[in-house]
Structure formats: structure tokens, C-alpha cells
Short mmCIF file of C-alpha atoms in Angstrom, two decimals:
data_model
loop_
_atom_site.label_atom_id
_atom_site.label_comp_id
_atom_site.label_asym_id
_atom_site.label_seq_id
_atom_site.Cartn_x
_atom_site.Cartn_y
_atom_site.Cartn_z
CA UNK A 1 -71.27 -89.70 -115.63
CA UNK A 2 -70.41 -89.44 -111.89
CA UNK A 3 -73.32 -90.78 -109.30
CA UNK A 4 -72.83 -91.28 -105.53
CA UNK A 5 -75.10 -93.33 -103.19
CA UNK A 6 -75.20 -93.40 -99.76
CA UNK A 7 -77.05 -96.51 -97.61
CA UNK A 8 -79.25 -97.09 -95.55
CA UNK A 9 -81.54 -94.28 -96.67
CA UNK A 10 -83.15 -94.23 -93.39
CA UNK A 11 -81.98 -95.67 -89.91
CA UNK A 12 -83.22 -95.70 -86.38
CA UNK A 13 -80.59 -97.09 -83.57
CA UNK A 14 -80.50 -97.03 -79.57
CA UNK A 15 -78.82 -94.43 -77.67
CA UNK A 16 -75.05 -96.66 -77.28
CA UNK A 17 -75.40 -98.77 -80.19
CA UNK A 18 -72.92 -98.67 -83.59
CA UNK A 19 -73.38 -96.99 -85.82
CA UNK A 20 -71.85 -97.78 -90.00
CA UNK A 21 -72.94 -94.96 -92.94
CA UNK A 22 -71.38 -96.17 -96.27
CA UNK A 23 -70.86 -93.90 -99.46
CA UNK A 24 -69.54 -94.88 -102.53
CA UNK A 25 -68.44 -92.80 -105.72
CA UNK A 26 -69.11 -93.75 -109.70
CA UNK A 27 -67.34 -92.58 -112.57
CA UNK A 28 -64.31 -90.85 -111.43
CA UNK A 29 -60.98 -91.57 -109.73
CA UNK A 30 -59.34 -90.15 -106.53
CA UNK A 31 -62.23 -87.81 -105.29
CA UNK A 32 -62.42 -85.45 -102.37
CA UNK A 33 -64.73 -87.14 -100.16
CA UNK A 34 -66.98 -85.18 -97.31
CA UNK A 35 -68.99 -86.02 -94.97
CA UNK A 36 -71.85 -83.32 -93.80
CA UNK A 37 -74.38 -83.60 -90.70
CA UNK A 38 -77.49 -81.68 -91.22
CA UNK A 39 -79.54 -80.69 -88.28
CA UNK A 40 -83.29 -80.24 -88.26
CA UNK A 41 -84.23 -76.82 -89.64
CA UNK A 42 -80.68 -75.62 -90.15
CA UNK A 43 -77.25 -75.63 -92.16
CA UNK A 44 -74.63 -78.10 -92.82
CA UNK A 45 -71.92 -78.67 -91.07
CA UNK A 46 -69.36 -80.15 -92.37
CA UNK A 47 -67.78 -83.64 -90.00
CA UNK A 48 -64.69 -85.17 -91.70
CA UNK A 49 -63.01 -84.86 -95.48
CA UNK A 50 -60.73 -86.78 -96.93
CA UNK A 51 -58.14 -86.45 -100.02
CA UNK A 52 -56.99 -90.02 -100.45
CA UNK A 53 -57.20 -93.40 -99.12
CA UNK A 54 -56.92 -93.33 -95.04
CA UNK A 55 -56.59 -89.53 -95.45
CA UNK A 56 -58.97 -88.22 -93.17
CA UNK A 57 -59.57 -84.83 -91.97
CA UNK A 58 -61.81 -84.35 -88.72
CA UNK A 59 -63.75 -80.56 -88.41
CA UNK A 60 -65.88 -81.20 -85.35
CA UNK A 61 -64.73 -83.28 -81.98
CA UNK A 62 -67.30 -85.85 -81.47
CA UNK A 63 -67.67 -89.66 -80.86
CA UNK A 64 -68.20 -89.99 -84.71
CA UNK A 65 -64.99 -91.18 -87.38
CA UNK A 66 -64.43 -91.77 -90.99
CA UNK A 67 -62.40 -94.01 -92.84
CA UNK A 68 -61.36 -94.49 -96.02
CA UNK A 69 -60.55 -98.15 -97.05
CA UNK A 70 -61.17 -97.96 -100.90
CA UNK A 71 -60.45 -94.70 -103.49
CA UNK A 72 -64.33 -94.57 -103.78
CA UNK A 73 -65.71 -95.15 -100.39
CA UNK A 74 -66.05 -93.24 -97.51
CA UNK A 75 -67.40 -94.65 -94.19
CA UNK A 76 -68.96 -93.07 -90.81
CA UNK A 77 -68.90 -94.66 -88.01
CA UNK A 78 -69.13 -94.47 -84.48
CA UNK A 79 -68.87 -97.29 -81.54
CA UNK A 80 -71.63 -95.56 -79.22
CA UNK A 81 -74.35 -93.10 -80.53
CA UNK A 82 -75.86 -90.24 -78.41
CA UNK A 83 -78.79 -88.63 -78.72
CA UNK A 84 -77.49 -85.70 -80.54
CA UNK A 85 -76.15 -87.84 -82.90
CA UNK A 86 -79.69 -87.77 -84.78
CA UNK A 87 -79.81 -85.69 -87.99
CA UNK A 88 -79.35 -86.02 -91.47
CA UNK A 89 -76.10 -87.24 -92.85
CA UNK A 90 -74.63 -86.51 -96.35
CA UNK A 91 -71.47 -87.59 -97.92
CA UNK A 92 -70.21 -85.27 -101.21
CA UNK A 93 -67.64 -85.81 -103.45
CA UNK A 94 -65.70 -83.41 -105.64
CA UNK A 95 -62.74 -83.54 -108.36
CA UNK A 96 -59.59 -83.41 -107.28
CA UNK A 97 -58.20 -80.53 -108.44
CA UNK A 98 -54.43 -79.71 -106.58
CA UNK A 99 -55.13 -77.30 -104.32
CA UNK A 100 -58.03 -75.54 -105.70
CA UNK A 101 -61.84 -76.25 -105.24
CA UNK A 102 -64.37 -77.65 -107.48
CA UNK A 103 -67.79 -77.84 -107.22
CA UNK A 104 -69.08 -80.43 -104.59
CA UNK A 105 -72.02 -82.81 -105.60
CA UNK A 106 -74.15 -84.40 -102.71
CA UNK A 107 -75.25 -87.89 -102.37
CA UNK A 108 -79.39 -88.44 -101.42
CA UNK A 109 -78.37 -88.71 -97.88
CA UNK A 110 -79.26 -91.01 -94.72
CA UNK A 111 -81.62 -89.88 -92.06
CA UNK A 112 -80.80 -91.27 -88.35
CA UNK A 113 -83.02 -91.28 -85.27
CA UNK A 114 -81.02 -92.01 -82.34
CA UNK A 115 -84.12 -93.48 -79.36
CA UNK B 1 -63.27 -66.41 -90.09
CA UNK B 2 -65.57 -66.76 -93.19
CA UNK B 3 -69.31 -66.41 -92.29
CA UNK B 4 -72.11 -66.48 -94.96
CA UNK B 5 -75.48 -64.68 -93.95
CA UNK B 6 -79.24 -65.48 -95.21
CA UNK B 7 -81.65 -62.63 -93.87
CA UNK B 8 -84.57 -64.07 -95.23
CA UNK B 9 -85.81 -67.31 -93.41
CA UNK B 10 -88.59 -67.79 -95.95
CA UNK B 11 -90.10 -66.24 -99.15
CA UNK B 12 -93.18 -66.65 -101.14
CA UNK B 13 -93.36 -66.60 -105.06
CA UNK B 14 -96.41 -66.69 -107.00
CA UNK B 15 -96.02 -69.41 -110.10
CA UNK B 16 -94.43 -67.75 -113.41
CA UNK B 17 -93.13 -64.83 -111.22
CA UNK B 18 -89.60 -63.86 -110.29
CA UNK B 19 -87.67 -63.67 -107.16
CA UNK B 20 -84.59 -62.84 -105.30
CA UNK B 21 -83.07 -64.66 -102.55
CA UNK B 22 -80.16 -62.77 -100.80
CA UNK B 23 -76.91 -63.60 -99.55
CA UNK B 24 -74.09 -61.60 -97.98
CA UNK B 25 -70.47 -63.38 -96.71
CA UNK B 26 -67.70 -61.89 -94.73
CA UNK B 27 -64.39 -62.34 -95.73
CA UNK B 28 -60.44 -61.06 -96.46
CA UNK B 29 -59.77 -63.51 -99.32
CA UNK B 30 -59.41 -62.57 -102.97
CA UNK B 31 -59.59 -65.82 -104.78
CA UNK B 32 -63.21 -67.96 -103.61
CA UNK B 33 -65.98 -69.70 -104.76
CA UNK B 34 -69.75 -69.06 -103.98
CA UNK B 35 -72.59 -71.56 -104.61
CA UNK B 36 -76.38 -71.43 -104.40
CA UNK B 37 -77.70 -75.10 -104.04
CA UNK B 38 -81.05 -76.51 -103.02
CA UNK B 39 -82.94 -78.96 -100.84
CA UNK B 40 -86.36 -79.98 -102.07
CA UNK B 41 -88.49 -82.05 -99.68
CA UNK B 42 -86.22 -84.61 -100.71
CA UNK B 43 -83.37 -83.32 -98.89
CA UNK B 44 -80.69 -83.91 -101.26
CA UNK B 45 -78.60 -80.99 -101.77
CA UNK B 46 -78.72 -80.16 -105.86
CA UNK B 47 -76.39 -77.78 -107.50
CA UNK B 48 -77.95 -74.76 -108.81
CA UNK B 49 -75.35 -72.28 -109.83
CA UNK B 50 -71.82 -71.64 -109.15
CA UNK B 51 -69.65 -68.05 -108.71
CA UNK B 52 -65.95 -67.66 -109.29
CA UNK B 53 -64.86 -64.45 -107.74
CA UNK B 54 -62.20 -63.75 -110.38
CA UNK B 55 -64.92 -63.54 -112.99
CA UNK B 56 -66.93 -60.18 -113.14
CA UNK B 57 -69.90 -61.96 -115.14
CA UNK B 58 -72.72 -62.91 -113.30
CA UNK B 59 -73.18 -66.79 -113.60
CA UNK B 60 -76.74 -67.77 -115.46
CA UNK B 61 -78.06 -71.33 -115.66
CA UNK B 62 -81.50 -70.87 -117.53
CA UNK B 63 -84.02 -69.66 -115.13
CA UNK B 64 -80.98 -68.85 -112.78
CA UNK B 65 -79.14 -66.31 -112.06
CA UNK B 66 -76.75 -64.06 -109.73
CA UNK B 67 -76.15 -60.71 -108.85
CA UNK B 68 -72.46 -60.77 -107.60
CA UNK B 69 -71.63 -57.46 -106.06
CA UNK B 70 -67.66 -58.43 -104.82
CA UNK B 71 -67.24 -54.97 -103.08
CA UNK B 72 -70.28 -55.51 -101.31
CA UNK B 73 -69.28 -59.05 -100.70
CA UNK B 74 -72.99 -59.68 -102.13
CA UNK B 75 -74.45 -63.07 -104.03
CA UNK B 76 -78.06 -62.95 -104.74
CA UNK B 77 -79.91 -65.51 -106.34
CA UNK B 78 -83.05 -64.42 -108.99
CA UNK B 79 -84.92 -67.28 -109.96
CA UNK B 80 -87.07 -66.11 -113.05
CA UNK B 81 -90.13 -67.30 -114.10
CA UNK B 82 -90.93 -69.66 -110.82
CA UNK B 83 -92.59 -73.34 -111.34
CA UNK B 84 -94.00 -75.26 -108.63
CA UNK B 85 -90.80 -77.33 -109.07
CA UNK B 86 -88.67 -74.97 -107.47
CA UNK B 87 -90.38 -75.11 -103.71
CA UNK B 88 -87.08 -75.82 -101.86
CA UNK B 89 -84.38 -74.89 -99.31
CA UNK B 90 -81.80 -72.69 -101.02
CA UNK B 91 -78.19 -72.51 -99.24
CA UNK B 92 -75.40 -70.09 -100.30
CA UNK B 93 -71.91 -71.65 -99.72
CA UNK B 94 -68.44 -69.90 -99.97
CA UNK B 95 -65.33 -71.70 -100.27
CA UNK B 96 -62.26 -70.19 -99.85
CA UNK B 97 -58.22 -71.59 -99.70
CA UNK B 98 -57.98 -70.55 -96.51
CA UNK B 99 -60.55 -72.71 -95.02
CA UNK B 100 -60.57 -75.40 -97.37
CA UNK B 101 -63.84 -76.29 -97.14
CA UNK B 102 -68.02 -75.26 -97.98
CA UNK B 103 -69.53 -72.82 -95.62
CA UNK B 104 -73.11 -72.74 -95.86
CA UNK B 105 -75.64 -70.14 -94.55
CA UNK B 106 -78.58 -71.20 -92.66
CA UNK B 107 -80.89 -71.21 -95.78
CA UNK B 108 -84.23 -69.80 -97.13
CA UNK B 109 -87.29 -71.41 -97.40
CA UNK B 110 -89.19 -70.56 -100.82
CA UNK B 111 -92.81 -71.53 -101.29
CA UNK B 112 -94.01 -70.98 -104.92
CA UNK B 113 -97.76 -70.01 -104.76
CA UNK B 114 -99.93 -71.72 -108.19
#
């Protein structure tokens, strides 16, 4: 069966310091990989996607990017956090399928405070 | 541009009882997806039930299921006999190939009352 984790679990950083969110896939080969930013008391919204290895697909401007070095990983990073870079971040994975969709499957997430 | 709508910030069950959550989405696609997933307290996102448009039949998963109205460009959730277990955050998500990626609504809170 497929699992995906996502570390750390929890994380609090300074206003301008780096920032490195890992997620890594089990069980299955060449996934679509997404990243998601969840904002207290509202929806997703989804950050960066990727099809492949250093395939990346950026939804929202921001100081925030992705890369891709493995099949199975998927990493966010950014070289300066803000403030309103707090939130809840989740990574998702789902089948690639050529073109059309399957269902997307979430990992537990990582919760940053930004001071 | 695709937009999915949740009217109902929260509901309130009482345990064994059933309920609807509702769900309406704008869009000039044909061919899409629609989800229902939730967040317990937890906050990892969990796959309830999943909607193909091209299939008339309402999607069931045991205690789940949906009312798909495509004219209406309606996807309600009824969650049947309600356990405690199911206190959560429910998002609907469409995805269409236009897009190419999950748009979620803003979510309903659902309290189950024992």
C-alpha cells in the first residue's frame, strides 16, 4: 500500500530564517506530487505541483519553491520566511494517470509558526 | 473560472442521526471530478468519497453518500447514521482538465452531539 509522510510535524522559525519541508512517497512510482498551504480557519490552496523529477509547477507568487530531486520526494523551501508564511502545509500525491485526474491522498501535514 | 461554494459554515448532528452537508460549484466543463474529504482535529485531509461526472450513480461508501444533481451543478454529502467519530471539517473539491488541479470550498464544520 501507498503511505506518504511529511517532517517535521511541527516547526516554529524567525521571521528571515530558512525554511526546508520534506515529503516522501511509499509504494508507487512516478506520482503527481502537490504541495497545499492551509490557512487558519479556511481552505487549501494549492502552492506548487509537480509531474516528474525537477518538474515543478508554481500556482501562487511568493518567496516559497519546490524541488524535486528524487521520483518520491518533494521539497519546500524558502531562503527568508515572512510572517504570512505561517499556516499549515500539506504535500499530496496522486497516480499518474496521462492527462486525467485521480484521486489525491494527503500526507499528516507540518504546522509552521513564523515569530 | 471554477469556484466551489459551502453555505453552511457549521452543522450540528445528534449521534446515530443523519445529515446533509451541501455543496454547489460553478463551471462550463463536461468531464470533472468532485470529492468530499475531511479534516478531523488532526488536520490531515482523509478521503471520504469521490464523484465522476460521467457517471449518473450517486457514489456510496458505507455510511456515505452523495446527491449529485449535474444540471444543478449540485454535490451534497449525507452522512447516515452519525458517530462521534465523524466530528470534522468536510471540504468539497472539483477538479477539472481545464484547471488541472483540486479546488476546494471553504469547508463545514460538523459537531456530532452524543
Amino acid at each position: 500500500s501507498q503511505t506518504i509522510h511529511q517532517w517535521p510535524a511541527t516547526l516554529v522559525q524567525p521571521v528571515g530564517s530558512p525554511l526546508s519541508l520534506e515529503c516522501t512517497v511509499e509504494g508507487t512510482s512516478n506520482p503527481n506530487l502537490y504541495w497545499y498551504r492551509q490557512a487558519a480557519g479556511r481552505g487549501l490552496q494549492l502552492l506548487f505541483y509537480s509531474v516528474g523529477i525537477g518538474q515543478i509547477s508554481s500556482e501562487v507568487p511568493q518567496n516559497l519553491s519546490a524541488s524535486r530531486p528524487q521520483d518520491r520526494q518533494f521539497i519546500l523551501s524558502s531562503k527568508k520566511l515572512l510572517l504570512s508564511d505561517s499556516g499549515f502545509y500539506l504535500c499530496a500525491w496522486s497516480r499518474f494517470s496521462g492527462g486525467s485526474t485521480d484521486t489525491q491522498y494527503f500526507g499528516p501535514g507540518t504546522r509552521l509558526t513564523v515569530l | 473560472a471554477q469556484t466551489v461554494t459551502q453555505s453552511q459554515p457549521e452543522m450540528s448532528v445528534q449521534e446515530a442521526e443523519t445529515v446533509t452537508l451541501s455543496c454547489t460549484y460553478d463551471t462550463s466543463e463536461s468531464d470533472y471530478y468532485l470529492f468530499w474529504y475531511k479534516q478531523p482535529p488532526s488536520r490531515q485531509m482523509i478521503l471520504v468519497i469521490r464523484q465522476e461526472a460521467y457517471k449518473q450513480q450517486n457514489a456510496t461508501e458505507n455510511r456515505f453518500s452523495v446527491n449529485f444533481q449535474k444540471a444543478a451543478k449540485s454535490f451534497s454529502l449525507k452522512i447516515s447514521d452519525s458517530q462521534l467519530g465523524d466530528a470534522a471539517m468536510y471540504f468539497c473539491a472539483y477538479y477539472g482538465g481545464a484547471t488541472n488541479k483540486l479546488i476546494f470550498g471553504t469547508g463545514t464544520l460538523l459537531a456530532v452531539q452524543p
